[in-house]
Coordinates of C-alpha atoms in Angstrom, one line a residue:
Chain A
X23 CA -22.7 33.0 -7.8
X24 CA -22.3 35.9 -5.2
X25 CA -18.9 37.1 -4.3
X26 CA -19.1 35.3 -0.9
X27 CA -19.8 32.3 -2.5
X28 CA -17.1 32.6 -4.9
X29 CA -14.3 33.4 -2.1
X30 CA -15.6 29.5 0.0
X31 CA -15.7 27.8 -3.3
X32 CA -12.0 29.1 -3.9
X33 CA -10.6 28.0 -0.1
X34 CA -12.3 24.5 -0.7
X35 CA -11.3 24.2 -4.0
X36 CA -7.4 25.0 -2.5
X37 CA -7.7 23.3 0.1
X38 CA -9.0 19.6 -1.8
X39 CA -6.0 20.2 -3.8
X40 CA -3.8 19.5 -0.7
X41 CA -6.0 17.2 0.8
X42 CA -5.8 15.3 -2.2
X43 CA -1.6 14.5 -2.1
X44 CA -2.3 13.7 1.8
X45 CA -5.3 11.5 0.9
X46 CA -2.8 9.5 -1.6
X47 CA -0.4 9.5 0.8
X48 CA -2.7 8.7 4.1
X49 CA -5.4 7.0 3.3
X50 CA -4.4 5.0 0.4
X51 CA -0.4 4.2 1.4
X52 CA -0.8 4.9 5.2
X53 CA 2.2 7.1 5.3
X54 CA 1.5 9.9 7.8
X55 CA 2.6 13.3 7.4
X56 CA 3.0 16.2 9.5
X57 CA 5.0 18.4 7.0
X58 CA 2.7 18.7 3.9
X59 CA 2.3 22.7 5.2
X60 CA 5.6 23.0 4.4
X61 CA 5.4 21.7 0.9
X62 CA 2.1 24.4 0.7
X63 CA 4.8 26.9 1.7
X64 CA 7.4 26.1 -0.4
X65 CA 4.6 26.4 -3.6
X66 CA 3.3 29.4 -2.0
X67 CA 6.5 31.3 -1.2
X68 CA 8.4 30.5 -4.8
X69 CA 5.4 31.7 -6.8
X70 CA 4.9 34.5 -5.2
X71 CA 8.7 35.6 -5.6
X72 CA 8.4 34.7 -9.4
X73 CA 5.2 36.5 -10.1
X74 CA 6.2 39.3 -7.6
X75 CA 10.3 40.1 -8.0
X76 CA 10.6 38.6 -11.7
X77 CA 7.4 39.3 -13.4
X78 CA 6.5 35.4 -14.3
X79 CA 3.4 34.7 -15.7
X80 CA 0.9 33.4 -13.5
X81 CA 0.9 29.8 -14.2
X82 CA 4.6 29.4 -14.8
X83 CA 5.3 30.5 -11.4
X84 CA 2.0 28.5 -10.3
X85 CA 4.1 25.7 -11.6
X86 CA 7.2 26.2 -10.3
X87 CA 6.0 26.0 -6.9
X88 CA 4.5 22.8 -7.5
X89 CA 8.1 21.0 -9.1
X90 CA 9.9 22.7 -6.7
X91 CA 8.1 21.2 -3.7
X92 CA 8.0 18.0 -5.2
X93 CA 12.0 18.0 -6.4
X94 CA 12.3 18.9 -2.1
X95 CA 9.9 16.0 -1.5
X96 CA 11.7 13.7 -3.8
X97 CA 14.9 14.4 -1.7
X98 CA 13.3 14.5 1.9
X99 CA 11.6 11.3 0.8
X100 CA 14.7 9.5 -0.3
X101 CA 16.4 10.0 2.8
X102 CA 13.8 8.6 4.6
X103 CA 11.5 6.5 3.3
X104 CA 13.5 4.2 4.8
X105 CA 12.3 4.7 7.9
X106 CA 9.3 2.9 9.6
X107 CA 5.8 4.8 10.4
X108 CA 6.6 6.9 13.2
X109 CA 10.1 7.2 12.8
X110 CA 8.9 8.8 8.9
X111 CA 6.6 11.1 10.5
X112 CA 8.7 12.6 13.1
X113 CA 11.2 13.5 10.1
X114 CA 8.0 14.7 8.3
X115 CA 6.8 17.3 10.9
X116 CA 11.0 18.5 11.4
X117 CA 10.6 19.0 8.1
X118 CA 7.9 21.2 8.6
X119 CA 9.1 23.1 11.2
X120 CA 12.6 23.3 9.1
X121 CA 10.7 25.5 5.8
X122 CA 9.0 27.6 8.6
X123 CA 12.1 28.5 10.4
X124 CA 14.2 29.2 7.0
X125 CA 11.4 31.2 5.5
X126 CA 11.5 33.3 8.8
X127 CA 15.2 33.5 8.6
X128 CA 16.1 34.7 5.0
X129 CA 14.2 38.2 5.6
X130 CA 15.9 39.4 2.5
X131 CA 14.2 36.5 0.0
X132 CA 11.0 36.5 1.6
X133 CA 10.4 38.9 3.7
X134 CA 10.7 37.1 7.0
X135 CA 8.2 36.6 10.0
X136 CA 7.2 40.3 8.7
X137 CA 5.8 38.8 6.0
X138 CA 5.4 38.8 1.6
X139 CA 2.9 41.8 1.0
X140 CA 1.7 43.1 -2.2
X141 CA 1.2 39.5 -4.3
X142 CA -1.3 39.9 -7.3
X143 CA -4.5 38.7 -6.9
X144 CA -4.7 36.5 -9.4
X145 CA -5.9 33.1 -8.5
X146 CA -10.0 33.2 -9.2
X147 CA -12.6 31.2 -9.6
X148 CA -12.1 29.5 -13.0
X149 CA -8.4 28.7 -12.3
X150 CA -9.3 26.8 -8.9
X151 CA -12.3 25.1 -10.9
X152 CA -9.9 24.2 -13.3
X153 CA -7.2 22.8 -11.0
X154 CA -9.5 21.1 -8.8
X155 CA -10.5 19.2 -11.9
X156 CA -7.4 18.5 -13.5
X157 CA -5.7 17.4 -9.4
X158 CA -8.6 15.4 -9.2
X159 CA -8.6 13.3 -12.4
X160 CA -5.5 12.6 -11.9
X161 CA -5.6 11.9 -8.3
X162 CA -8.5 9.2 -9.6
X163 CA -6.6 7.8 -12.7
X164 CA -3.8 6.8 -10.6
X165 CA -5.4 5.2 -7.4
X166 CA -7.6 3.1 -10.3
X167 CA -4.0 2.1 -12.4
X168 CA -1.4 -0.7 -11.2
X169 CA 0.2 2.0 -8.9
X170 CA -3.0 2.9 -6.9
X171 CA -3.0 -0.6 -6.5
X172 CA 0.5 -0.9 -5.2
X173 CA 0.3 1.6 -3.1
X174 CA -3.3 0.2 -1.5
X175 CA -0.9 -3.2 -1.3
X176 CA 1.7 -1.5 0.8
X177 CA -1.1 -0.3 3.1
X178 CA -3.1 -3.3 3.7
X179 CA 0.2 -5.8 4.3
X180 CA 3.5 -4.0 3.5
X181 CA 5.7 -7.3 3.7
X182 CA 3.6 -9.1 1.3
X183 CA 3.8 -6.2 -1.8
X184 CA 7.2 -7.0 -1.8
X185 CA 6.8 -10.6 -1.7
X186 CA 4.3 -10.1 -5.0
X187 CA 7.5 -7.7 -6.4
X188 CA 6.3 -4.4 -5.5
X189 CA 9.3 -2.1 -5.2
X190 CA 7.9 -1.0 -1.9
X191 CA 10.5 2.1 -1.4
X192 CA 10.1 3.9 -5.1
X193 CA 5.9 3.7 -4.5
X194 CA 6.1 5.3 -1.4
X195 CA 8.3 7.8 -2.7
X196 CA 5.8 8.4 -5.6
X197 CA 3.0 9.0 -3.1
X198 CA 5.2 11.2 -1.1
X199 CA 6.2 13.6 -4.6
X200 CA 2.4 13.2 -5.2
X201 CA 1.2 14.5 -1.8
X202 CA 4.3 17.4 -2.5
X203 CA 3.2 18.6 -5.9
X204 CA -0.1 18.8 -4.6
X205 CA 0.9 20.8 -2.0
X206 CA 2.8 23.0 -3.7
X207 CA 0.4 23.6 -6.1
X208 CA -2.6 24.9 -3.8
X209 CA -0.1 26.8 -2.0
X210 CA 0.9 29.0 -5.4
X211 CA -2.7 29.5 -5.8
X212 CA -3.4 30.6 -2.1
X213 CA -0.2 32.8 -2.0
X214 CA -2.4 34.7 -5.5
X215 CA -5.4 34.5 -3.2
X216 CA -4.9 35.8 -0.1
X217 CA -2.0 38.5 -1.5
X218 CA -0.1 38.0 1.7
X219 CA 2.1 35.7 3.1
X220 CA 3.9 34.9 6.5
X221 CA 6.0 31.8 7.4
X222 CA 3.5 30.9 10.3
X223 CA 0.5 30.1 8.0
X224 CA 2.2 26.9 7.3
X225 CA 2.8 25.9 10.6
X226 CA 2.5 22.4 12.1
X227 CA -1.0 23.0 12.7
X228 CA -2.0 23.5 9.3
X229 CA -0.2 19.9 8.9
X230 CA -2.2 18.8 11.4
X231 CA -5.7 20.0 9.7
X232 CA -4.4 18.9 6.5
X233 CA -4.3 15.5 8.2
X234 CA -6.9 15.5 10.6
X235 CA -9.5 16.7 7.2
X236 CA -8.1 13.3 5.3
X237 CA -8.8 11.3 8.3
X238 CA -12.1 13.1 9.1
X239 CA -13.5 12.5 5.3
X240 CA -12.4 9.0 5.3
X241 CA -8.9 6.8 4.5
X242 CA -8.8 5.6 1.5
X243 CA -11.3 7.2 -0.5
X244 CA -11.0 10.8 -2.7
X245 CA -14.7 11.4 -2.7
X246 CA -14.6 11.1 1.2
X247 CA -11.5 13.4 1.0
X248 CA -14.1 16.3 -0.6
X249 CA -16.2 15.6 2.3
X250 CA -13.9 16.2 4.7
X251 CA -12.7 19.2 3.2
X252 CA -16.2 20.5 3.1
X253 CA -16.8 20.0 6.5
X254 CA -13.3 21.5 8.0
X255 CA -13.2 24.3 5.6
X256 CA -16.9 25.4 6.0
X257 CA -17.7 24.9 9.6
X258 CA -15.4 27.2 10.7
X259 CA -17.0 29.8 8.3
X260 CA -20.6 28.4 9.9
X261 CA -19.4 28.6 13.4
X262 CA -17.2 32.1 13.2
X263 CA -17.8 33.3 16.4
X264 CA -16.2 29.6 17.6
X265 CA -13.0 30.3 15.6
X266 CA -10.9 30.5 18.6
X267 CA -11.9 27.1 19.6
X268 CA -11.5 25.9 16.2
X269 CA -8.6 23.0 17.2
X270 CA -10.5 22.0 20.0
X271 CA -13.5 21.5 17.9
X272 CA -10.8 19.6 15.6
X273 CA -9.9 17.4 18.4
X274 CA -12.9 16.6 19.4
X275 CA -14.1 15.7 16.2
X276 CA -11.5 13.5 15.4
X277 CA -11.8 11.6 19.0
X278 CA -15.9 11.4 18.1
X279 CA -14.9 9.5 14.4
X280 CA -12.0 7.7 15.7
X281 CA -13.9 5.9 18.4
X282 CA -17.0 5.9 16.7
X283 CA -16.5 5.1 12.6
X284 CA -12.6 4.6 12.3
X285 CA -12.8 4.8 8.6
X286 CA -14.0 8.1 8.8
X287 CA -17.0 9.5 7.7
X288 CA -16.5 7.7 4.1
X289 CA -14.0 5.5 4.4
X290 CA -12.4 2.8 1.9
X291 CA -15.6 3.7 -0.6
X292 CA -16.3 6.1 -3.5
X293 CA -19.6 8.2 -4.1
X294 CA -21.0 6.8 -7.2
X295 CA -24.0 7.6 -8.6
X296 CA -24.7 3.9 -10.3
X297 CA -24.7 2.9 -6.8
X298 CA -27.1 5.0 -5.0
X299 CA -29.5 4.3 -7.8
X300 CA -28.5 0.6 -7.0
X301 CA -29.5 1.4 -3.7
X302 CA -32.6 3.2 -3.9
X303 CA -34.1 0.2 -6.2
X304 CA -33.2 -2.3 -3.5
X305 CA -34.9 -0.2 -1.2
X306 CA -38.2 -0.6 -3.6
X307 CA -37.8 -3.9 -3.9
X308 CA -37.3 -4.6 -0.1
X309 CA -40.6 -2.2 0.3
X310 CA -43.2 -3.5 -2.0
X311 CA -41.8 -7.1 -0.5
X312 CA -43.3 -5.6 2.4
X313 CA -46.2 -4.2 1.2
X314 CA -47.4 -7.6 -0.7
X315 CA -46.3 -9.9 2.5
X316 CA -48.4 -7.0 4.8
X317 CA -51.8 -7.5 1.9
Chain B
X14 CA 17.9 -23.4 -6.7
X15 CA 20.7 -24.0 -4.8
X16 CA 22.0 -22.7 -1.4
X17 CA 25.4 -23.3 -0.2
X18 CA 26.8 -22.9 3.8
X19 CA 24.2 -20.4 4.8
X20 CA 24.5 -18.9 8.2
X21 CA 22.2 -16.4 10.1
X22 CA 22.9 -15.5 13.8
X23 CA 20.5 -13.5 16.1
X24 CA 22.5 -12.2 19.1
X25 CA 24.3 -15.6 20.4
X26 CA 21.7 -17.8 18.5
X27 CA 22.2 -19.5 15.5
X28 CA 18.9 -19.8 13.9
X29 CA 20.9 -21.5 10.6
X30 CA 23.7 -23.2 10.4
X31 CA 25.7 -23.7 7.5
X32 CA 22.5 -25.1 5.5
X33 CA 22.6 -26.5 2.6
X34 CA 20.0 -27.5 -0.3
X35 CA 19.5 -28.4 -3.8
X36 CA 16.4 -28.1 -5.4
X37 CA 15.5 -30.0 -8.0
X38 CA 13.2 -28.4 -10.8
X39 CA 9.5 -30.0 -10.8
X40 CA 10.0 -31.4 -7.2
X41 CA 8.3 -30.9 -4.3
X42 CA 10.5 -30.3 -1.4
X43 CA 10.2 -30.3 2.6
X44 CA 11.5 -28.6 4.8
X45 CA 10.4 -29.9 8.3
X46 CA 11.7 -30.1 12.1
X47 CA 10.5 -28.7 15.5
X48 CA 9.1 -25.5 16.6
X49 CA 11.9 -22.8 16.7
X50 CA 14.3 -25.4 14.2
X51 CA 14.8 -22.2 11.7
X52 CA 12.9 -22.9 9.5
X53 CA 10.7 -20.2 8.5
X54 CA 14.4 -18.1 8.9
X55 CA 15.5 -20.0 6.2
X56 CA 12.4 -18.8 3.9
X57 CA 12.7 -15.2 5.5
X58 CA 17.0 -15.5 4.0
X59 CA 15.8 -16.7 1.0
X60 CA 13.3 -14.0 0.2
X61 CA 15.5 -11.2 1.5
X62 CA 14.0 -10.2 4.2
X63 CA 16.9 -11.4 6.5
X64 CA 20.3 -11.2 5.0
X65 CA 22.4 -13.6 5.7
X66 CA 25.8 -13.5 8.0
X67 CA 27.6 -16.0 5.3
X68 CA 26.8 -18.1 2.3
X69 CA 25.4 -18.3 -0.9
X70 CA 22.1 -18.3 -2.5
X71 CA 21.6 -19.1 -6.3
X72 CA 18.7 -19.3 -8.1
X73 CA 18.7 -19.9 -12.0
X74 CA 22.4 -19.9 -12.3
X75 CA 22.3 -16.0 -10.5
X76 CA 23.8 -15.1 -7.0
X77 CA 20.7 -13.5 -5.4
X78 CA 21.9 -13.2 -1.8
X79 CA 21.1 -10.2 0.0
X80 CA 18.8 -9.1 -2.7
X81 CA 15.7 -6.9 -1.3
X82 CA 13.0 -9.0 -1.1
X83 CA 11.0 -7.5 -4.2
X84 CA 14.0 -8.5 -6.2
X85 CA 14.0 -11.6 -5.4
X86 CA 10.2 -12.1 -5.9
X87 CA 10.9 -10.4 -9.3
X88 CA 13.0 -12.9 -10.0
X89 CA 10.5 -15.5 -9.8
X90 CA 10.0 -16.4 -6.2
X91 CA 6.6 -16.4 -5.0
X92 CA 5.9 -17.3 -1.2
X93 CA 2.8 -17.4 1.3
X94 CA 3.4 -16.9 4.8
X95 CA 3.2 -18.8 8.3
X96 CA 0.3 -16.8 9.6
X97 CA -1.8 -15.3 6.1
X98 CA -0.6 -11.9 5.1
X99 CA -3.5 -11.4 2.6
X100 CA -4.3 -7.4 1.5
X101 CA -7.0 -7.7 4.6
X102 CA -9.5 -5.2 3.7
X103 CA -9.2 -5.3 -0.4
X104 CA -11.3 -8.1 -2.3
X105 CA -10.1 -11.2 -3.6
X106 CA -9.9 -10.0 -6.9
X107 CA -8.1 -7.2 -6.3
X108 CA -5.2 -9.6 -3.9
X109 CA -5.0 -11.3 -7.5
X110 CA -4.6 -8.1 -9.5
X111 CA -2.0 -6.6 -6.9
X112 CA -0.1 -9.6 -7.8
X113 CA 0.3 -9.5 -11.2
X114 CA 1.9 -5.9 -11.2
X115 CA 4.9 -7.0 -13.0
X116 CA 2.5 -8.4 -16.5
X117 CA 1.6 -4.0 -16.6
X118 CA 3.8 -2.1 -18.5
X119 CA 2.0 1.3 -19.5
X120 CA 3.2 4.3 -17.7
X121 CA 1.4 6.4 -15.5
X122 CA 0.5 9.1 -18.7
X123 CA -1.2 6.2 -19.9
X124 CA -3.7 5.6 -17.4
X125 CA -4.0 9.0 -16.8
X126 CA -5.5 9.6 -20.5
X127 CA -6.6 5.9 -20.2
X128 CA -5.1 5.4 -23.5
X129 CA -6.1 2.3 -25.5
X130 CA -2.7 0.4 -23.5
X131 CA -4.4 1.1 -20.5
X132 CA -7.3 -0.4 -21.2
X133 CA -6.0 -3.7 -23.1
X134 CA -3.8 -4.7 -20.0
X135 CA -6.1 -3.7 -17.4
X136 CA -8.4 -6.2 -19.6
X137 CA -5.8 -8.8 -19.9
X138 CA -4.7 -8.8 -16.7
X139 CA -8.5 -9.3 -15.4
X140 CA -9.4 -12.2 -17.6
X141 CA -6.1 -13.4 -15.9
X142 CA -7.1 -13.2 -12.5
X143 CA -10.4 -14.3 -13.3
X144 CA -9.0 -17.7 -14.9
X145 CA -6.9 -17.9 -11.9
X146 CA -9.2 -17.7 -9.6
X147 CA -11.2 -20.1 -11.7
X148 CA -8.6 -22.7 -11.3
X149 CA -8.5 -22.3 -7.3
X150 CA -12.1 -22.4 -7.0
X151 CA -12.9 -18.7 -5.7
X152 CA -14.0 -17.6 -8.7
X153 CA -17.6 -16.6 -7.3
X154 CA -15.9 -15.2 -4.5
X155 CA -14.2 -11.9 -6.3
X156 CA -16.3 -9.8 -4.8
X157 CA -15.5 -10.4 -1.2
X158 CA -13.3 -8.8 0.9
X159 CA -10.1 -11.3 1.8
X160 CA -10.4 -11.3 5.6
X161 CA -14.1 -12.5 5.2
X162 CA -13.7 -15.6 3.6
X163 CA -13.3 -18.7 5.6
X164 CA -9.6 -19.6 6.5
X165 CA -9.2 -22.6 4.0
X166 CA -9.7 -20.3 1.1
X167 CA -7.5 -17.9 3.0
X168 CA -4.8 -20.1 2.5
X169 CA -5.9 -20.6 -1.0
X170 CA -6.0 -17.1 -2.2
X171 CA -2.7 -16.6 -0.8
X172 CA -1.6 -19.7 -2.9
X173 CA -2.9 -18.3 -5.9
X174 CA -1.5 -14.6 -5.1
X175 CA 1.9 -15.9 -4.9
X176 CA 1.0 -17.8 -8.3
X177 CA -0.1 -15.0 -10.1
X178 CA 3.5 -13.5 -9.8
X179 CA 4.0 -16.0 -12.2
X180 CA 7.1 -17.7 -10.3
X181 CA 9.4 -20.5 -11.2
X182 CA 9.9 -21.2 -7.2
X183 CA 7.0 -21.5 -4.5
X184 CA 7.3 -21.5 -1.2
X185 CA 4.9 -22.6 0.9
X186 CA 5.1 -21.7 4.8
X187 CA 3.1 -24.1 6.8
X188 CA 0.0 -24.8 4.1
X189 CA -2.1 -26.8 6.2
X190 CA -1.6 -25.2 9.6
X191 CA -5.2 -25.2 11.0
X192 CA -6.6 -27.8 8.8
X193 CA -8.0 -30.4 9.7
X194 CA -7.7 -34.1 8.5
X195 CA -10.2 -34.0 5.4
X196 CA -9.0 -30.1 5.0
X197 CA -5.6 -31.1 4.2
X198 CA -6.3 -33.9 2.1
X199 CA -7.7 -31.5 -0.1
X200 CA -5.1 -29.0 0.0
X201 CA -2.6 -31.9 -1.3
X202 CA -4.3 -32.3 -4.5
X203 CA -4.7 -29.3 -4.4
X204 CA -0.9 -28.2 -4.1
X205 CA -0.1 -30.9 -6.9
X206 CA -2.4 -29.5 -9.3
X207 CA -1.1 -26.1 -9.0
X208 CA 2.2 -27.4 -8.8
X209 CA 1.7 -29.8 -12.4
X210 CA -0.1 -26.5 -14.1
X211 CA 1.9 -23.5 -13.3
X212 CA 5.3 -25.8 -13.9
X213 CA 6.5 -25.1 -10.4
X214 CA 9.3 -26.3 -8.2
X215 CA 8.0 -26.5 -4.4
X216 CA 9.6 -25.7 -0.9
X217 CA 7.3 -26.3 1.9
X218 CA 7.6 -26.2 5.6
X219 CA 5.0 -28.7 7.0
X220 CA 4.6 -30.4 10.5
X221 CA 0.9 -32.4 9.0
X222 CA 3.2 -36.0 8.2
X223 CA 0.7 -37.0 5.9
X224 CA 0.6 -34.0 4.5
X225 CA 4.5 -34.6 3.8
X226 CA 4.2 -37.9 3.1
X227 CA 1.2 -36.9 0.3
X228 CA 3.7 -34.1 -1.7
X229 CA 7.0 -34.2 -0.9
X230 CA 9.9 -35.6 -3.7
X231 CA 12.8 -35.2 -0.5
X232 CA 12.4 -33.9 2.9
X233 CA 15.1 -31.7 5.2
X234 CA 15.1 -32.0 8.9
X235 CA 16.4 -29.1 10.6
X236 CA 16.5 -28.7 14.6
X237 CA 18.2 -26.0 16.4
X238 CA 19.3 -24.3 13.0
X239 CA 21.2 -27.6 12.1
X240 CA 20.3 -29.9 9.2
X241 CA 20.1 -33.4 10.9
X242 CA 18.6 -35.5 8.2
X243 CA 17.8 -35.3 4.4
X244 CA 16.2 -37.9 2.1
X245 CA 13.3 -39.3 1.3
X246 CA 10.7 -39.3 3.8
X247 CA 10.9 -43.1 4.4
X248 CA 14.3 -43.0 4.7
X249 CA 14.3 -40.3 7.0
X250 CA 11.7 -41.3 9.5
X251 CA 13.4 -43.9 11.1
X252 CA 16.8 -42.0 11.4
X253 CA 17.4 -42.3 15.1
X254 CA 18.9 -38.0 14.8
X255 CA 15.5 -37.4 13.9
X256 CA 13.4 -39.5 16.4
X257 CA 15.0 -37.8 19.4
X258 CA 14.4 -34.5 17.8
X259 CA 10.5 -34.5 17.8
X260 CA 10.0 -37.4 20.7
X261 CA 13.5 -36.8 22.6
X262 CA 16.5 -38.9 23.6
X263 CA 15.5 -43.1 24.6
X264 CA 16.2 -43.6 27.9

């Protein structure tokens, strides 16, 4: 694989990672977010300090990012998971806004709006393959278990998960540390992959995609949430020359699927293979039904 | 279950008034009255979704008032609601399996690794739901998503979701709303066979009289938050309180 190739395999692969918490979180609980960047930043700024100040190991400070955020996620979420939808979202996007501000403001930890230069570049193609993977499996393995369920409950008809004895609160607040880890996690990896950081990277915009791309690929449904990274991570690499329209185009295509397919452009399904073969046989069948009613 | 002086205001309003019940275990019980009488307030109390302003709720010899509303249905009490609050978009088998969350005890490292747990009680619990829905009559229905299927097996699924919580108490909010005669004569054998098989006790709000008159052990009348009758049904119909209730006072 050339190095080009390489480098957009590496932003997908990051990028899924964080889709994936938001997926969980939006399109299997229907909790919406507008803060996840921050999570990204709080990954992305703590391992970068670890492997940069203190000489951590990689991974470990990889790691770190990704408890941290979710330990700040766990709090934020306690305090207001309470809250219904909007009211949660508004607290979700101060939130953001919140990490942005504070990483701007302690120059002395992180280097302010100035910016984190001279992180390793450590985070290549085999680690990214490897944590897509691992994010992924588990991502699957827990939307197919009792609490994918649970949280698919709260989504469809919130009052009546409780009335079945769903603890309504603690799911939510597991989707919401879910969504955090994950976020936390790509962002150590894209601190080690772009070698620089500023506060404004993970601005409410990059919420905003990280929503919009869950939305875009589909609610409720991990293989859509691929698709729609594909799509918002590569036709901006397609369309370069377009970059400075690049939220407009985001707009736009998000008024085009909401009017048009809702669900997104996979929604509330999975790709599987057993059922495209499914598929293709009832097509043969439908055709030589055809065939023998046209002889 | 037993409920003692319960009171719930909205602004000025009394929706109930000091109520009081006693529910006996294997009975079917009615709660009935007209439109706006508090009677789907007094289910909302029960199941925590309201708290009450005073009073008591017990339920197997425990205080549950002002539980949250999973506690309570933890506890045993399974419900379906006045206008069906079925997991729209999921299938039928899946509204069963949601149910029966509490019967799963592996963790979530478990199902991650799918360890051999994992895979027993996802198994179990299946061949549950399965013989559940077996027993309601939807069992070649699994497939197909909830908001599909025709209202009458609307209602049923939501029956047999609220019995898959395994419960000791149902409540039943309206059954046979929107059935019509021939409907709801099915739905009372229906009610009484789930009722004789799972080992239930039964509180139902009902306006269908015959549908009343078909299940129900003791009937409440409730109007404007107030109980005004309680009895048998015979005994209560003629009660003059009750007449001028539903038909208004004789000139």
């Amino acid at each position: 694989m050339s190095g080009y190739w390489q480098e957009i395999f590496v932003l997908v692969g990051i990028n899924f990672i964080v889709v994936l918490g938001v997926s969980i979180l939006t399109g299997f609980t229907k909790l919406f977010s507008f803060g996840n960047a921050g999570f990204m930043s709080i990954g992305a700024y703590t391992s970068a300090i670890l492997t940069t100040r203190f000489n951590v190991p990689f991974l470990l400070a990889v790691l770190a990012g990704a408890i941290l955020a979710g330990l700040v996620g766990y709090g934020l979420g306690s305090l207001t998971l309470g809250l219904k939808g909007d009211y949660f979202l508004i607290t979700t996007l101060g939130f953001g806004e919140c990490v942005r501000v504070l990483f701007e403001y302690i120059q002395p930890v992180t280097g302010g709006a100035g910016g984190l230069s001279g992180i390793t570049h450590y985070t290549d193609f085999t680690i990214v393959a490897i944590s897509v993977v691992v994010a992924f499996i588990f991502a699957w393995t827990l939307i197919h278990s009792k609490y994918g369920r649970n949280l698919t409950a709260i989504r469809e008809q919130e009052v009546a998960a409780d009335a079945v004895g769903i603890n309504t609160f603690k799911n939510k607040l597991l989707a919401f540390v879910v969504s955090a880890v994950y976020a936390g996690w790509a962002g150590g990896l894209y601190a080690h992959h772009l070698t620089y950081l500023e506060p404004k990277i993970f601005n409410l915009a990059k919420s905003a995609e990280l929503t919009i791309t869950t939305v875009i690929g589909g609610l409720g449904s991990l293989t859509g949430s691929f698709l729609g990274t594909c799509v918002v991570t590569l036709l901006p690499e397609v369309f370069r020359d377009l970059s400075t329209y690049r939220m407009l185009l985001y707009g736009i295509a998000v008024v085009v699927i909401i009017t048009v397919k809702p669900s997104g452009l996979y929604g509330y399904k999975e790709f599987s293979i057993t059922k495209i073969i499914r598929w293709f046989k009832n097509l043969s069948k439908r055709t030589s039904g055809t065939v023998e009613k046209g002889a | 279950m037993q409920i003692n002086g319960l009171n719930k205001n909205f602004g000025g309003v009394k929706a109930i008034d000091s109520f009081n019940l006693q529910l006996e275990k294997g009975k079917i019980h009615g709660l009935i009255g007209p439109n706006g009488a508090g009677k789907t307030t007094i289910f909302n109390t029960i199941t925590g979704i309201y708290k009450p302003d005073a009073g008591e709720i017990r339920f197997k010899g425990k205080d549950v008032t002002g539980l949250k509303p999973f506690q309570v249905a933890q506890l045993g009490v399974g419900r379906t609601f006045q206008n069906i609050r079925l997991f729209a978009t999921l299938n039928v088998m899946e509204n069963v399996l949601i149910a029966s969350n509490l019967d799963i005890t592996y963790n979530m490292l478990d199902s991650f690794l799918r360890l051999p747990k994992y895979k027993k009680e996802e198994k179990a619990l299946r061949e549950k739901a399965m013989e559940l829905l077996k027993i309601v009559g939807l069992q070649d229905l699994v497939d197909a998503q909830a908001n599909s299927l025709p209202y009458g097996h609307q209602r049923k699924l939501e029956i047999a979701r609220a019995v898959a919580l395994n419960p000791s108490l149902l409540l039943l909010d309206e059954p046979a709303a929107g059935m019509n005669k021939e409907e709801s004569v099915e739905l009372v054998e229906f009610i009484k066979e789930i009722k004789e098989r799972f080992d239930l006790t039964v509180l139902m709000i009902e306006h269908h009289m015959d549908v009343v008159a078909g299940l129900c052990d003791h009937v409440t009348v409730l109007n404007f938050g107030k109980t005004i009758a309680s009895g048998r049904l015979d005994e209560v119909k003629n009660n003059k309180m009750v007449v001028e209730a539903y038909l208004g006072e004789e000139k």
